[in-house]
GROMACS .gro file of N, CA and C in nm:
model
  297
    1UNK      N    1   1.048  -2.276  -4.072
    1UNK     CA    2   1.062  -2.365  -4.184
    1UNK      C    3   0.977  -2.489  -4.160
    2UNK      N    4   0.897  -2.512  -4.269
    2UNK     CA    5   0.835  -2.624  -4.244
    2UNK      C    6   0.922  -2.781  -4.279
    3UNK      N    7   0.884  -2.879  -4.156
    3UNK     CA    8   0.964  -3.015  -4.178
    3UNK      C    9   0.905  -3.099  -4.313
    4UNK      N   10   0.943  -3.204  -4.329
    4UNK     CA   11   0.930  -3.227  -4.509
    4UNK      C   12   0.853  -3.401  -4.444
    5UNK      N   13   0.762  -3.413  -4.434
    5UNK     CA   14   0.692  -3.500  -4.425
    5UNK      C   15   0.777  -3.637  -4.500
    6UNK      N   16   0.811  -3.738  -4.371
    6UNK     CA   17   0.853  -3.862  -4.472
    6UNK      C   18   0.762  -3.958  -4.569
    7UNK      N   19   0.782  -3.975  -4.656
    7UNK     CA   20   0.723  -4.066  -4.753
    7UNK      C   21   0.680  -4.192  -4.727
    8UNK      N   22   0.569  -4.247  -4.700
    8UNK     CA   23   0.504  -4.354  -4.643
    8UNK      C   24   0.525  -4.462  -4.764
    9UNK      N   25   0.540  -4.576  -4.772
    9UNK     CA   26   0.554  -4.673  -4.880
    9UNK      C   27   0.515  -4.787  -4.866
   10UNK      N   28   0.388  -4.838  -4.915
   10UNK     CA   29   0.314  -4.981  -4.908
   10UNK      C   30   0.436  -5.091  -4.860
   11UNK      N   31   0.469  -5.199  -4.740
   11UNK     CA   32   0.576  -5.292  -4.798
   11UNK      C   33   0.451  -5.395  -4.891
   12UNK      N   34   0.448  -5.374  -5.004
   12UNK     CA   35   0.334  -5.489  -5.052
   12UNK      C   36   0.412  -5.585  -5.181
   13UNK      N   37   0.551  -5.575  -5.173
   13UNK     CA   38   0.651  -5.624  -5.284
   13UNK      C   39   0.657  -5.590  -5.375
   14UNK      N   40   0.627  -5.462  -5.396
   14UNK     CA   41   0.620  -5.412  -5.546
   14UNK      C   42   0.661  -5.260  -5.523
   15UNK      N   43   0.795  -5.234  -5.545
   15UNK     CA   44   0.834  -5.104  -5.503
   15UNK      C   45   0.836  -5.032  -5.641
   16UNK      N   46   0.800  -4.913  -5.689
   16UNK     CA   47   0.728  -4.827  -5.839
   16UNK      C   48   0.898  -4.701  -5.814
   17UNK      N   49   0.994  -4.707  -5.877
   17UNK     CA   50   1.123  -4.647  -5.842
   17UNK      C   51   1.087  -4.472  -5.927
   18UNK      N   52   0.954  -4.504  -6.033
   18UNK     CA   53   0.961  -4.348  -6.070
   18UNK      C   54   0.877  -4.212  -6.021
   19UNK      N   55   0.833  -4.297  -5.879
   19UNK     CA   56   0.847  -4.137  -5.802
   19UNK      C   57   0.965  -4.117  -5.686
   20UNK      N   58   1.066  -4.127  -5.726
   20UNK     CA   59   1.201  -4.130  -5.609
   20UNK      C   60   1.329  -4.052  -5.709
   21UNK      N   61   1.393  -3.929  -5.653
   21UNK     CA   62   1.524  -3.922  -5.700
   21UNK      C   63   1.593  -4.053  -5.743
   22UNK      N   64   1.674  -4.020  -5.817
   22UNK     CA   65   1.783  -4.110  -5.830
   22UNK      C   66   1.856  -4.144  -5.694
   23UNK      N   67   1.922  -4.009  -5.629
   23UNK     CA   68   1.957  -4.024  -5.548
   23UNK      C   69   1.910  -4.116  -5.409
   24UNK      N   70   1.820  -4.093  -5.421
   24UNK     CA   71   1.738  -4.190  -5.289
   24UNK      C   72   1.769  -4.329  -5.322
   25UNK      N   73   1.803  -4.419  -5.425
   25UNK     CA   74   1.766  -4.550  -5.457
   25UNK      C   75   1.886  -4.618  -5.387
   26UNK      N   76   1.983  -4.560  -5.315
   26UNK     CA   77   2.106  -4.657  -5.284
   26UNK      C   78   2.068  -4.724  -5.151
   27UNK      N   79   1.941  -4.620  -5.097
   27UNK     CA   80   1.921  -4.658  -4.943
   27UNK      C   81   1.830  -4.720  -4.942
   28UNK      N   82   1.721  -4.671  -5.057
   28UNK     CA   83   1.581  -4.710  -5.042
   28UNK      C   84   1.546  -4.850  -5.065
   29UNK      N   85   1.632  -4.888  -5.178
   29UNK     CA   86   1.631  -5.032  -5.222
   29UNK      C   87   1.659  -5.126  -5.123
   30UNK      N   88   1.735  -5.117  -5.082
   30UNK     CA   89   1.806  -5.192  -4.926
   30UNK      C   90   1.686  -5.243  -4.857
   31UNK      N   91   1.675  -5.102  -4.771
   31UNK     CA   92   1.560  -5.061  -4.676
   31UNK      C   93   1.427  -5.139  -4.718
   32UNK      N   94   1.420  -5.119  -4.836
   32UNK     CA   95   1.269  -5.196  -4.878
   32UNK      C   96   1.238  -5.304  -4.841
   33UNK      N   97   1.359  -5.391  -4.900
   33UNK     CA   98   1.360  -5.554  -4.918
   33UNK      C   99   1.369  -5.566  -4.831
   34UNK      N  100   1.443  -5.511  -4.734
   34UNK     CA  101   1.398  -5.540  -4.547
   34UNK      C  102   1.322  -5.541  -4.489
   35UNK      N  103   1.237  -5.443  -4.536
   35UNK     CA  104   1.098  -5.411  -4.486
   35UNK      C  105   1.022  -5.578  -4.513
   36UNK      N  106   1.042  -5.609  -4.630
   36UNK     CA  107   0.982  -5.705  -4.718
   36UNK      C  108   0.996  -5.827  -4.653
   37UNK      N  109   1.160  -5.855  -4.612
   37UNK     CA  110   1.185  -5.988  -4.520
   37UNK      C  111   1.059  -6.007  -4.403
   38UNK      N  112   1.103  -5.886  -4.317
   38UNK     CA  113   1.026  -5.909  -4.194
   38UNK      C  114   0.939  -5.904  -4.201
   39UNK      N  115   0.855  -5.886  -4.353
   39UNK     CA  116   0.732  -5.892  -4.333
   39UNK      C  117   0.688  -6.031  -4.392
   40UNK      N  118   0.801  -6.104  -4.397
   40UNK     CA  119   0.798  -6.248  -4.475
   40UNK      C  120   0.784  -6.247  -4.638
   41UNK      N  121   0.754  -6.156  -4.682
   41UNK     CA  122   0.807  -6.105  -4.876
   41UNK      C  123   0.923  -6.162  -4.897
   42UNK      N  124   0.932  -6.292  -4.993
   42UNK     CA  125   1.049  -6.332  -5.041
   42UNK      C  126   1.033  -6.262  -5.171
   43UNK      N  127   0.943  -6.247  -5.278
   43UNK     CA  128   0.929  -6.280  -5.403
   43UNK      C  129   0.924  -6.083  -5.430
   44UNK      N  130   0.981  -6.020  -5.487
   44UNK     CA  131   0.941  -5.859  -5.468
   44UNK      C  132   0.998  -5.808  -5.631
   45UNK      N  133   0.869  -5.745  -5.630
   45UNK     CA  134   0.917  -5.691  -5.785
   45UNK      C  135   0.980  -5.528  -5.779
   46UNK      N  136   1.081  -5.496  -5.858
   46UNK     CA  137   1.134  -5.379  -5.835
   46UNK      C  138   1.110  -5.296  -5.986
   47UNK      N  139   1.035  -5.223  -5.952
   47UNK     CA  140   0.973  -5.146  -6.126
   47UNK      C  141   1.075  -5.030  -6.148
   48UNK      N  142   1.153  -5.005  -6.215
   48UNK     CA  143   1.258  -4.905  -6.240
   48UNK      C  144   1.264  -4.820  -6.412
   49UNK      N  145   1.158  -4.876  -6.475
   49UNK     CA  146   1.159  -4.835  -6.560
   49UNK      C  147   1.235  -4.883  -6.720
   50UNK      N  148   1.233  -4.828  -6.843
   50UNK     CA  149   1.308  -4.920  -6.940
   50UNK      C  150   1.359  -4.864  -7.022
   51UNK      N  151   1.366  -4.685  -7.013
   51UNK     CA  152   1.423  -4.566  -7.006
   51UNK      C  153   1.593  -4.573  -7.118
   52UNK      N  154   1.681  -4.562  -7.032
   52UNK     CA  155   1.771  -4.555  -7.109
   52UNK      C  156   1.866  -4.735  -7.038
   53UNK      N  157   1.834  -4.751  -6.940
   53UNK     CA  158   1.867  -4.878  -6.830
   53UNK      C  159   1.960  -4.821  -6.749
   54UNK      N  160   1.959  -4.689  -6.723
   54UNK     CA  161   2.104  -4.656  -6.634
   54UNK      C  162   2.041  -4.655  -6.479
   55UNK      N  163   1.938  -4.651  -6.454
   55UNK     CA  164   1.874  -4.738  -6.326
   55UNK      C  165   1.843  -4.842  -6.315
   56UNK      N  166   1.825  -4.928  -6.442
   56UNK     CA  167   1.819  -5.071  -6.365
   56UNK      C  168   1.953  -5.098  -6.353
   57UNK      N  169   2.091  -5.082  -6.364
   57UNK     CA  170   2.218  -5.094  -6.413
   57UNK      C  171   2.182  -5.030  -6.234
   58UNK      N  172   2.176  -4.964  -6.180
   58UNK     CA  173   2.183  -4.888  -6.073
   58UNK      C  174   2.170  -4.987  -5.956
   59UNK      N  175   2.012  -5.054  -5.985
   59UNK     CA  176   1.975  -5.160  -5.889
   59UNK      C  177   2.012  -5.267  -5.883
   60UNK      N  178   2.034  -5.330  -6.038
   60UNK     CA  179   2.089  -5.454  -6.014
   60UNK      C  180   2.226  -5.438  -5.932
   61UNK      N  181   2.316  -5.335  -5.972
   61UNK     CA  182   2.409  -5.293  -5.866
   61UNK      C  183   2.453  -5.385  -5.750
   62UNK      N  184   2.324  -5.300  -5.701
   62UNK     CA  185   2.290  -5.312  -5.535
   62UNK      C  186   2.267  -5.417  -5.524
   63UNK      N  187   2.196  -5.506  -5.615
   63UNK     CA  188   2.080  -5.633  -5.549
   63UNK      C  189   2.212  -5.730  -5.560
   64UNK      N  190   2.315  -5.704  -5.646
   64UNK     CA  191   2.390  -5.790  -5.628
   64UNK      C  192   2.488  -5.788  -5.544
   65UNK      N  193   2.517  -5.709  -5.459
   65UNK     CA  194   2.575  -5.648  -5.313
   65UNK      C  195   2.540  -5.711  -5.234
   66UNK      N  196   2.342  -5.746  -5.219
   66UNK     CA  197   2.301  -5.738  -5.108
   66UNK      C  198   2.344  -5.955  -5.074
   67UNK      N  199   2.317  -5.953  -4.950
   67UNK     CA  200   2.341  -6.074  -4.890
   67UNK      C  201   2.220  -6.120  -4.886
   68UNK      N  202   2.119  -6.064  -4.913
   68UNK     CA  203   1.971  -6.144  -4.876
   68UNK      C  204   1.959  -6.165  -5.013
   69UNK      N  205   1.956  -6.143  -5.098
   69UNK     CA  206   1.934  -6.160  -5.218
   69UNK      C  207   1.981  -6.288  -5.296
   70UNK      N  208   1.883  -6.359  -5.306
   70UNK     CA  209   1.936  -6.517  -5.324
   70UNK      C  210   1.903  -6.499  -5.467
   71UNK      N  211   1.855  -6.418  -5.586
   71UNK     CA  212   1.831  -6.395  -5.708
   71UNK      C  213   1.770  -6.282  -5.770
   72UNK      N  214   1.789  -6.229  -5.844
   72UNK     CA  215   1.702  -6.151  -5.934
   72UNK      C  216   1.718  -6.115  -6.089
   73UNK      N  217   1.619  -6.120  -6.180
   73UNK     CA  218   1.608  -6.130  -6.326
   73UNK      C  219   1.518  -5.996  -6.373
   74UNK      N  220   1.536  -6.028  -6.464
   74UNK     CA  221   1.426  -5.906  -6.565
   74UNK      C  222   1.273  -5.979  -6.541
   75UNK      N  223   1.166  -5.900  -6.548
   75UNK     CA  224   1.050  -5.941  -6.555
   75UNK      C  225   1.017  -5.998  -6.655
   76UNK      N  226   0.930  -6.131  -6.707
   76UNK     CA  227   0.875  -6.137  -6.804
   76UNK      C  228   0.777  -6.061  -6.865
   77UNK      N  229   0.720  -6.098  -6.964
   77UNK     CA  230   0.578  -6.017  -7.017
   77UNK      C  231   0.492  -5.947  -6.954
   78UNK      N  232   0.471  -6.032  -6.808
   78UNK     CA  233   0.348  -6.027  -6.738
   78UNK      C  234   0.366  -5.968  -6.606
   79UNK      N  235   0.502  -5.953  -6.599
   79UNK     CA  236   0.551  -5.831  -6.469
   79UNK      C  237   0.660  -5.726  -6.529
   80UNK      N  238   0.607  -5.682  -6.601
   80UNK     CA  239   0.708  -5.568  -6.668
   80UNK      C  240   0.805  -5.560  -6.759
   81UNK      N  241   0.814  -5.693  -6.810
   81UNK     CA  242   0.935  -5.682  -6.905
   81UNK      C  243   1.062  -5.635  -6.869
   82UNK      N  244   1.167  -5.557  -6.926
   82UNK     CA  245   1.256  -5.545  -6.902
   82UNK      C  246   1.282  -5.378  -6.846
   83UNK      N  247   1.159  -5.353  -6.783
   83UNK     CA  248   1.126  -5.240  -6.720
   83UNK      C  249   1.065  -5.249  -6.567
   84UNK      N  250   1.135  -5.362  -6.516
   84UNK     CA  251   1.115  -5.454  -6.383
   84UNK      C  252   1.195  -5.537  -6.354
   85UNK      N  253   1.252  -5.539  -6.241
   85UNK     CA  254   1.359  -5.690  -6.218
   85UNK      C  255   1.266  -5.752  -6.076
   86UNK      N  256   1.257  -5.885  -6.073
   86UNK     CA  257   1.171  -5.954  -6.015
   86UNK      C  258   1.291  -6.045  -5.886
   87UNK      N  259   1.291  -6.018  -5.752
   87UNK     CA  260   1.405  -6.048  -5.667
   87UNK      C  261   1.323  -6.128  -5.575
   88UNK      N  262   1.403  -6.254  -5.519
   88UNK     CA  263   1.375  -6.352  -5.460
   88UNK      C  264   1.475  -6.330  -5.340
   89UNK      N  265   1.450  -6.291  -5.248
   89UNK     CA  266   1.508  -6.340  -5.091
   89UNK      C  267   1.513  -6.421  -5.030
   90UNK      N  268   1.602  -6.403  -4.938
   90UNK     CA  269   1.641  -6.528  -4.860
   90UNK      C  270   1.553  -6.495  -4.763
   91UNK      N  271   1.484  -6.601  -4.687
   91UNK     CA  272   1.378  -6.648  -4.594
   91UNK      C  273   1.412  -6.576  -4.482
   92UNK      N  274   1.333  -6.492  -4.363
   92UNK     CA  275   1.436  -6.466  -4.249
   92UNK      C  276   1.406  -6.324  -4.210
   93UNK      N  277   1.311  -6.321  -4.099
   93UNK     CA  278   1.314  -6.166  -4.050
   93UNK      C  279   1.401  -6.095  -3.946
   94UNK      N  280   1.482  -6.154  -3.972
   94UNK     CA  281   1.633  -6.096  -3.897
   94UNK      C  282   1.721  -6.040  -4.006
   95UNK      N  283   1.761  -5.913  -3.972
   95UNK     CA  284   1.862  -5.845  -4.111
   95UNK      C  285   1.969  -5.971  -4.098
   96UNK      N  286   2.075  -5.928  -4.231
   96UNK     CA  287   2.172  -6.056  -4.233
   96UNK      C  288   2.290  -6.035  -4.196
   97UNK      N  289   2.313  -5.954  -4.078
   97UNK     CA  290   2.426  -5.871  -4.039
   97UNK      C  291   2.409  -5.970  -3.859
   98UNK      N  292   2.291  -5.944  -3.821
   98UNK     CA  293   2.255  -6.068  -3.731
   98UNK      C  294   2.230  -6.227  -3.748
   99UNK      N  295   2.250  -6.244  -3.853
   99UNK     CA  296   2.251  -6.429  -3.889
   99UNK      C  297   2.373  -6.468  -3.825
   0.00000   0.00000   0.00000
């Protein structure tokens, strides 16, 4: 059986959610913005699409779970509209389980 090659993903703050299961987004979202901290990325846009909203309803979810997450809104005009939520982190390349 061949192994399933993991999926490599720019951290460049701009995570694109419509090549990912649904399923993947509970971990991936997390994982990202972490990636994003330590790489000093406060400002990260999350593109999810504008569909029916039962994934952005999915992420905002999460983003409002998360502890690093000092904000996040809908995109304006010029980052996606309401087919993007635009998330601001808290400063800090240490996860927030170690703060």
């Amino acid at each position: 059986m061949d192994e399933i090659e993991p999926i490599v993903i720019p951290i460049d703050g701009t995570l694109d959610l419509h090549t990912f299961p649904p399923s993947a987004i509970k971990n991936l979202v997390p994982d990202y913005l972490e990636e994003c901290r330590k790489k000093g990325i406060v400002h990260v846009r999350i593109v999810h699409g504008k569909g029916t909203g039962t994934l952005r309803r999915t992420v905002h979810a999460l983003l409002a779970r998360l502890e690093t997450v000092v904000d996040f809104r809908l995109g304006d005009e010029s980052s996606g509209s309401w087919g993007a939520t635009l998330v601001t982190l808290r400063a800090g390349k240490e996860p927030a389980s170690a703060q």
